Coordinates of C-alpha atoms in Angstrom, one line a residue:
H158 CA 68.5 71.8 -20.8
L159 CA 71.5 72.3 -18.5
E160 CA 74.9 73.1 -20.0
S161 CA 77.7 72.9 -17.4
S162 CA 75.3 74.4 -14.8
S163 CA 74.1 73.2 -11.5
P164 CA 70.9 75.0 -10.4
T165 CA 68.4 73.7 -7.9
I166 CA 65.2 72.7 -9.5
E167 CA 62.6 71.9 -6.7
S168 CA 58.8 71.5 -6.4
N169 CA 58.0 72.4 -9.9
L170 CA 55.6 71.1 -12.6
I171 CA 57.6 70.4 -15.7
S172 CA 55.2 69.3 -18.4
D173 CA 54.3 69.3 -22.1
N174 CA 57.8 69.9 -23.5
G175 CA 58.5 68.5 -27.0
Q176 CA 61.5 66.5 -25.8
D177 CA 62.9 65.7 -22.4
G178 CA 61.7 67.1 -19.1
I179 CA 65.2 67.7 -17.8
N180 CA 68.5 67.0 -19.6
G181 CA 71.8 67.7 -18.1
D182 CA 75.2 67.5 -19.8
S183 CA 78.3 66.0 -18.3
G184 CA 79.4 69.3 -16.7
S185 CA 76.1 69.8 -14.9
S186 CA 75.2 68.7 -11.4
P187 CA 71.8 70.0 -10.7
T188 CA 69.7 69.2 -7.6
V189 CA 66.4 68.0 -9.0
K190 CA 64.0 67.5 -6.1
S191 CA 60.3 66.8 -5.6
N192 CA 59.2 67.8 -9.0
T193 CA 56.2 66.6 -11.0
I194 CA 57.4 65.7 -14.5
N195 CA 54.4 65.0 -16.8
N196 CA 53.6 64.6 -20.5
N197 CA 56.9 65.5 -22.0
G198 CA 57.7 64.0 -25.5
G199 CA 60.9 62.4 -24.4
I200 CA 62.4 61.0 -21.2
A201 CA 61.5 62.5 -17.7
V202 CA 65.2 63.2 -16.7
Y203 CA 68.5 62.5 -18.3
V204 CA 71.6 62.6 -16.0
R205 CA 75.2 61.4 -15.8
P206 CA 75.9 58.6 -13.3
N207 CA 78.0 60.7 -11.0
H208 CA 75.0 63.0 -10.4
V209 CA 72.2 60.6 -10.0
D210 CA 72.4 61.0 -6.2
R211 CA 71.1 64.6 -6.6
I212 CA 67.9 63.5 -8.2
T213 CA 65.3 62.7 -5.5
G214 CA 61.6 62.6 -4.8
N215 CA 60.4 63.2 -8.3
T216 CA 57.0 61.9 -9.7
G217 CA 55.2 62.0 -13.0
T218 CA 53.4 60.2 -15.8
G219 CA 52.6 60.4 -19.5
N220 CA 56.2 61.2 -20.7
G221 CA 57.5 59.5 -23.8
E222 CA 59.6 57.4 -21.5
N223 CA 58.8 57.5 -17.8
I224 CA 62.4 56.8 -16.7
I225 CA 65.5 58.5 -15.3
K226 CA 68.0 57.8 -18.1
V227 CA 71.6 57.3 -16.8
S228 CA 74.4 57.6 -19.3
G229 CA 77.5 55.4 -19.0
G230 CA 80.4 56.8 -17.1
E231 CA 82.0 56.7 -13.6
I232 CA 80.7 57.3 -10.1
T233 CA 83.7 58.8 -8.3
A234 CA 82.1 59.7 -4.9
S235 CA 79.7 58.0 -2.5
G236 CA 76.0 58.6 -3.2
S237 CA 72.6 57.0 -3.2
W238 CA 70.0 56.1 -5.9
V239 CA 66.6 56.6 -4.2
K240 CA 63.2 55.2 -5.0
Q241 CA 61.1 57.5 -7.1
D242 CA 58.2 57.2 -9.5
F243 CA 60.6 56.4 -12.3
P244 CA 63.0 53.4 -12.8
Y245 CA 66.6 54.1 -13.7
V246 CA 67.7 53.1 -17.1
V247 CA 71.5 52.7 -17.6
T248 CA 72.6 53.2 -21.2
G249 CA 76.3 52.4 -21.0
D250 CA 78.8 50.8 -18.6
V251 CA 78.9 52.4 -15.2
T252 CA 82.0 52.0 -13.0
V253 CA 81.9 52.8 -9.3
R254 CA 85.4 53.9 -8.1
H255 CA 86.8 56.6 -5.9
S256 CA 88.3 59.7 -7.6
S257 CA 91.6 59.0 -5.8
A258 CA 93.8 56.0 -5.9
T259 CA 94.6 54.6 -2.5
H260 CA 96.8 51.8 -1.0
Y261 CA 95.3 48.4 -0.7
N262 CA 95.7 48.6 3.1
T263 CA 93.5 51.8 3.3
Q264 CA 91.1 51.4 0.4
T265 CA 89.2 54.8 0.4
A266 CA 86.1 53.8 -1.6
A267 CA 83.2 55.4 -3.5
V268 CA 80.1 53.5 -2.3
L269 CA 77.0 53.4 -4.5
T270 CA 74.0 52.8 -2.3
I271 CA 70.8 51.5 -3.9
E272 CA 67.7 52.1 -1.6
P273 CA 64.9 49.5 -1.2
G274 CA 62.3 49.3 -4.0
V275 CA 64.7 50.9 -6.7
V276 CA 64.5 49.3 -10.2
V277 CA 67.7 49.7 -12.3
R278 CA 67.3 48.5 -15.9
F279 CA 70.3 48.1 -18.2
E280 CA 70.4 48.6 -22.0
P281 CA 71.6 45.5 -23.8
G282 CA 75.4 45.1 -23.7
T283 CA 75.9 47.4 -20.7
G284 CA 77.0 46.5 -17.1
L285 CA 77.8 47.6 -13.6
Y286 CA 81.6 47.5 -12.5
I287 CA 82.8 47.9 -8.9
G288 CA 86.4 49.2 -8.6
L289 CA 89.0 50.1 -11.1
N290 CA 92.7 49.2 -11.7
N291 CA 95.2 51.9 -11.6
A292 CA 97.5 51.0 -14.4
G293 CA 100.3 53.2 -13.1
S294 CA 100.7 51.4 -9.8
S295 CA 100.8 47.9 -8.3
I296 CA 99.7 48.9 -4.8
Y297 CA 97.4 52.0 -5.3
D298 CA 94.0 51.5 -7.0
Y299 CA 90.6 53.1 -7.3
Y300 CA 88.3 51.4 -4.8
G301 CA 84.5 51.1 -5.1
A302 CA 81.6 49.3 -3.4
L303 CA 78.0 48.5 -4.0
S304 CA 75.5 48.5 -1.1
A305 CA 72.1 47.3 -2.4
Q306 CA 70.0 46.4 0.6
G307 CA 66.3 46.0 -0.2
T308 CA 63.7 44.4 1.9
A309 CA 61.4 41.4 1.4
D310 CA 58.6 43.7 0.4
F311 CA 60.7 46.2 -1.5
P312 CA 63.6 44.3 -3.2
V313 CA 66.2 46.2 -5.3
V314 CA 65.9 45.0 -8.9
F315 CA 68.8 44.9 -11.5
T316 CA 67.3 43.8 -14.8
S317 CA 67.2 44.3 -18.6
N318 CA 65.7 47.2 -20.5
A319 CA 65.0 45.2 -23.5
P320 CA 61.3 45.2 -24.7
A321 CA 61.2 41.4 -24.3
P322 CA 63.9 40.6 -21.6
A323 CA 66.0 37.5 -22.2
P324 CA 69.1 35.9 -20.7
G325 CA 72.3 37.6 -21.7
D326 CA 70.8 41.0 -22.4
W327 CA 73.3 42.9 -20.2
K328 CA 76.6 42.1 -18.7
G329 CA 75.6 41.8 -15.0
I330 CA 77.5 43.1 -11.9
Y331 CA 81.2 42.7 -12.0
F332 CA 83.1 42.9 -8.6
S333 CA 86.6 43.6 -9.5
N334 CA 89.7 43.0 -7.4
F335 CA 89.4 46.7 -6.4
T336 CA 86.2 46.2 -4.6
H337 CA 85.9 47.3 -0.9
D338 CA 84.6 43.9 0.3
S339 CA 83.3 44.9 3.8
K340 CA 81.2 47.8 2.3
S341 CA 79.7 45.7 -0.5
M342 CA 76.4 44.0 0.2
I343 CA 73.6 42.6 -1.9
E344 CA 70.6 41.7 0.2
H345 CA 67.0 41.3 -0.9
V346 CA 68.0 41.9 -4.4
I347 CA 66.8 40.5 -7.8
V348 CA 69.5 40.2 -10.4
E349 CA 68.2 38.8 -13.8
Y350 CA 68.9 38.6 -17.5
G351 CA 72.6 39.2 -17.3
G352 CA 75.5 36.9 -18.4
N353 CA 76.5 38.9 -21.5
Y354 CA 80.3 39.0 -21.8
H355 CA 81.2 37.8 -18.3
E356 CA 79.0 34.7 -18.4
A357 CA 77.3 35.3 -15.0
N358 CA 74.8 37.7 -13.4
I359 CA 77.3 38.4 -10.7
Y360 CA 81.1 37.9 -11.3
C361 CA 83.5 38.0 -8.4
A362 CA 87.1 38.7 -9.6
S363 CA 89.3 38.5 -6.4
A364 CA 86.4 40.2 -4.7
S365 CA 84.4 39.1 -1.6
P366 CA 81.1 40.9 -1.3
T367 CA 78.2 39.6 0.8
I368 CA 75.2 38.2 -1.2
K369 CA 72.2 37.0 0.8
N370 CA 68.4 36.6 0.7
S371 CA 68.4 37.5 -2.9
T372 CA 67.1 36.0 -6.2
I373 CA 69.6 35.3 -9.0
R374 CA 67.8 34.3 -12.2
N375 CA 67.7 34.0 -15.9
S376 CA 71.4 34.4 -16.6
D377 CA 72.7 33.4 -20.0
S378 CA 75.3 31.3 -18.2
R379 CA 76.0 31.0 -14.4
G380 CA 74.1 32.7 -11.7
I381 CA 77.3 33.6 -9.8
Y382 CA 80.9 32.9 -10.7
V383 CA 83.5 33.0 -8.0
D384 CA 87.2 33.0 -9.1
G385 CA 90.0 31.5 -7.0
G386 CA 90.9 34.9 -5.4
S387 CA 87.4 35.6 -4.2
S388 CA 85.6 34.5 -1.0
P389 CA 82.1 36.0 -1.0
L390 CA 79.4 35.0 1.4
I391 CA 76.5 33.6 -0.5
A392 CA 73.6 32.6 1.7
D393 CA 69.9 31.9 1.7
S394 CA 69.4 32.9 -1.9
L395 CA 67.2 31.6 -4.7
F396 CA 68.6 30.5 -8.0
T397 CA 66.2 29.9 -10.9
G398 CA 66.3 29.8 -14.8
N399 CA 70.1 30.2 -15.2
N400 CA 71.3 28.6 -18.3
D401 CA 74.3 27.0 -16.6
S402 CA 74.9 26.4 -12.9
P403 CA 73.6 28.6 -10.1
I404 CA 77.1 29.0 -8.6
N405 CA 80.5 28.1 -10.0
V406 CA 83.1 28.3 -7.1
H407 CA 86.7 27.3 -6.3
A408 CA 86.8 24.3 -3.9
L409 CA 88.5 26.4 -1.2
R410 CA 85.5 28.8 -1.0
V411 CA 82.6 26.3 -0.8
Y412 CA 82.5 26.8 3.0
R413 CA 81.2 30.4 2.3
L414 CA 78.0 29.0 0.8
S415 CA 74.9 28.2 2.9
G416 CA 71.2 27.9 2.7
N417 CA 70.9 28.4 -1.1
S418 CA 68.2 26.7 -3.3
G419 CA 66.4 26.9 -6.6
S420 CA 65.3 24.9 -9.6
D421 CA 65.2 25.0 -13.4
N422 CA 68.8 25.9 -14.0
G423 CA 70.7 24.4 -16.9
K424 CA 72.7 22.6 -14.3
D425 CA 70.9 22.3 -11.0
Y426 CA 74.0 21.9 -8.9
I427 CA 76.7 23.9 -7.3
E428 CA 79.8 23.6 -9.6
V429 CA 83.0 23.0 -7.6
R430 CA 86.2 23.6 -9.5
G431 CA 89.1 21.3 -8.7
A432 CA 91.7 22.8 -6.2
E433 CA 93.3 22.4 -2.9
I434 CA 91.4 23.0 0.4
T435 CA 94.1 24.3 2.6
S436 CA 92.2 25.3 5.8
T437 CA 89.5 23.6 7.9
S438 CA 86.0 24.0 6.2
T439 CA 82.5 22.7 6.0
W440 CA 80.3 21.8 3.1
S441 CA 76.7 22.4 4.3
K442 CA 73.5 20.8 3.1
Q443 CA 71.8 23.1 0.6
G444 CA 69.1 22.9 -2.0
F445 CA 71.6 21.7 -4.6
P446 CA 74.1 18.9 -4.7
Y447 CA 77.8 19.7 -5.3
V448 CA 79.5 18.5 -8.5
V449 CA 83.3 18.4 -8.4
T450 CA 84.8 19.1 -11.8
G451 CA 88.5 18.4 -11.0
D452 CA 90.6 16.7 -8.4
V453 CA 90.2 18.1 -4.9
T454 CA 93.0 17.8 -2.3
V455 CA 92.5 18.4 1.4
R456 CA 95.7 19.5 3.0
H457 CA 96.9 22.2 5.4
S458 CA 98.5 25.3 3.9
S459 CA 101.7 24.6 6.0
V460 CA 103.8 21.6 6.4
S461 CA 104.1 20.0 9.8
H462 CA 106.1 17.3 11.6
Y463 CA 104.4 13.8 11.7
N464 CA 104.3 14.1 15.5
T465 CA 102.2 17.3 15.4
Q466 CA 100.2 17.0 12.1
T467 CA 98.6 20.4 11.8
T468 CA 95.7 19.6 9.7
A469 CA 93.0 20.9 7.4
V470 CA 89.8 19.1 8.0
L471 CA 86.9 19.0 5.4
T472 CA 83.7 18.3 7.2
I473 CA 80.7 17.2 5.1
E474 CA 77.2 17.6 6.8
P475 CA 74.5 15.0 7.0
G476 CA 72.4 14.7 3.8
V477 CA 75.0 16.3 1.5
L478 CA 75.3 14.8 -2.1
V479 CA 78.7 15.2 -3.8
R480 CA 79.0 14.0 -7.4
F481 CA 82.3 13.8 -9.2
E482 CA 82.8 14.3 -12.9
P483 CA 84.4 11.3 -14.6
G484 CA 88.1 11.0 -13.9
T485 CA 88.1 13.2 -10.8
G486 CA 88.7 12.3 -7.2
L487 CA 89.1 13.4 -3.5
Y488 CA 92.6 13.2 -2.0
I489 CA 93.3 13.6 1.6
G490 CA 96.8 14.9 2.6
L491 CA 99.8 15.8 0.4
N492 CA 103.4 14.8 0.3
Y493 CA 106.0 17.5 0.9
T494 CA 108.9 16.5 -1.4
G495 CA 111.3 18.7 0.3
S496 CA 111.3 16.8 3.6
S497 CA 111.1 13.3 4.9
I498 CA 109.5 14.2 8.3
N499 CA 107.3 17.2 7.4
D500 CA 104.2 17.0 5.2
Y501 CA 100.9 18.7 4.4
Y502 CA 98.3 16.9 6.5
G503 CA 94.5 16.6 5.8
A504 CA 91.5 14.9 7.1
L505 CA 87.9 14.1 6.0
S506 CA 85.0 14.1 8.5
A507 CA 81.9 12.8 6.8
Q508 CA 79.3 11.8 9.5
G509 CA 75.8 11.4 8.1
T510 CA 72.9 9.9 9.8
A511 CA 70.7 6.8 9.0
D512 CA 68.1 9.1 7.6
L513 CA 70.5 11.6 6.0
P514 CA 73.4 9.7 4.6
I515 CA 76.3 11.5 2.9
V516 CA 76.6 10.4 -0.8
F517 CA 79.9 10.4 -2.9
T518 CA 78.9 9.4 -6.4
S519 CA 79.4 9.9 -10.1
N520 CA 78.0 12.8 -12.2
A521 CA 77.9 10.7 -15.3
P522 CA 74.5 10.8 -17.1
A523 CA 74.4 6.9 -16.7
P524 CA 76.6 6.1 -13.7
A525 CA 78.8 3.1 -13.9
P526 CA 81.7 1.5 -12.0
G527 CA 85.0 3.3 -12.5
D528 CA 83.5 6.7 -13.4
W529 CA 85.6 8.6 -10.8
K530 CA 88.7 7.9 -8.8
G531 CA 87.1 7.6 -5.4
I532 CA 88.5 8.8 -2.1
Y533 CA 92.2 8.4 -1.5
F534 CA 93.5 8.6 2.0
Q535 CA 97.2 9.3 1.7
N536 CA 100.0 8.7 4.1
F537 CA 99.6 12.3 5.2
T538 CA 96.0 11.8 6.5
K539 CA 95.4 12.8 10.1
D540 CA 93.8 9.4 11.1
S541 CA 92.1 10.5 14.4
S542 CA 90.3 13.3 12.6
S543 CA 89.1 11.2 9.7
L544 CA 85.8 9.5 9.9
L545 CA 83.3 8.2 7.4
E546 CA 79.9 7.3 9.0
H547 CA 76.5 6.6 7.4
C548 CA 78.1 7.4 3.9
I549 CA 77.4 5.9 0.5
V550 CA 80.5 5.8 -1.8
E551 CA 79.7 4.4 -5.2
F552 CA 80.9 4.2 -8.9
G553 CA 84.6 4.9 -8.1
G554 CA 87.6 2.8 -8.9
H555 CA 89.0 4.9 -11.7
T556 CA 92.9 5.1 -11.5
N557 CA 93.1 4.0 -7.8
N558 CA 91.1 0.8 -8.3
A559 CA 88.9 1.2 -5.2
N560 CA 86.1 3.5 -4.0
I561 CA 88.2 4.1 -1.0

């Protein structure tokens, strides 16, 4: 037992104790390295989250619990969780954030690195939070980052510690507005059985990590939720068994999604919230259709003169299926009420092929004429950049009395 002490414990046999092999309190920061920890009545190692990076290379069997038990708390300096004989079991919320608040233009961050092959299990109701708000300032906050880069053979796993894991066991990973985006990477990672409280395995709150080549499964709600202030790259990942949609995303951020696929989700489609698309972007063909849940307007972020028409162009790739919830529609261009000669210009380029047409249709369970509004090209459309070719447009006519 370690009480506010930080010795080095290296290359020992620690065995046959009535309780834990090693147990350190919050004031202890021991180096625990290359030990064999066997046949103890309790857990192998108990440690605070800020000190896990000092636990390396340990092995063992036959303990009451063959785990490294990590209490809830904060990680305030960069460190790594390395692969050992034992999985890590987190027993309370863990927040990764630097010890010092820094300006949003500098963002000094504490980075938690998870090495390939590491398994992190979370007790029910707990979660992993990246970054922390500094309530005393509007420009200085506590920045954090998560770098979990496994390999195809040795993925990093974030999962439940329940005896019979089920969707919603733990909260999942929450990237806050105080995430250092460029240092946050999830690659070759499995995230499963989250969705408690935040209704997603991974929640991006004005945060933009990179998530690729990963498996996101068995959430109690969505696989990944992307709010309007977030722009994460989500690519080449597999989504299965989530109780809601694999990805719920703001319309402006759809262009950051590519190559994703999956099956057996509650909603086997990418859910696109209604919003304005204010810059040129592309919706690519993936293993899911897109379902639009509110009106989408394509228009440039800046007004321009009708002789110049600076334009946001939405490009839809061949083979893409876009379904619209009843009463929703796609609008191209937007009137600027403050001027008679300057407006917000938009364009739609949907060029399918004979073999891979683009489909705009209804998301109603039994589609019928008039389900959705259709496509509305306004007076503020950039005509020369707008083209529909090898497209199917069907079941519109709601409000605007036409499919187009």
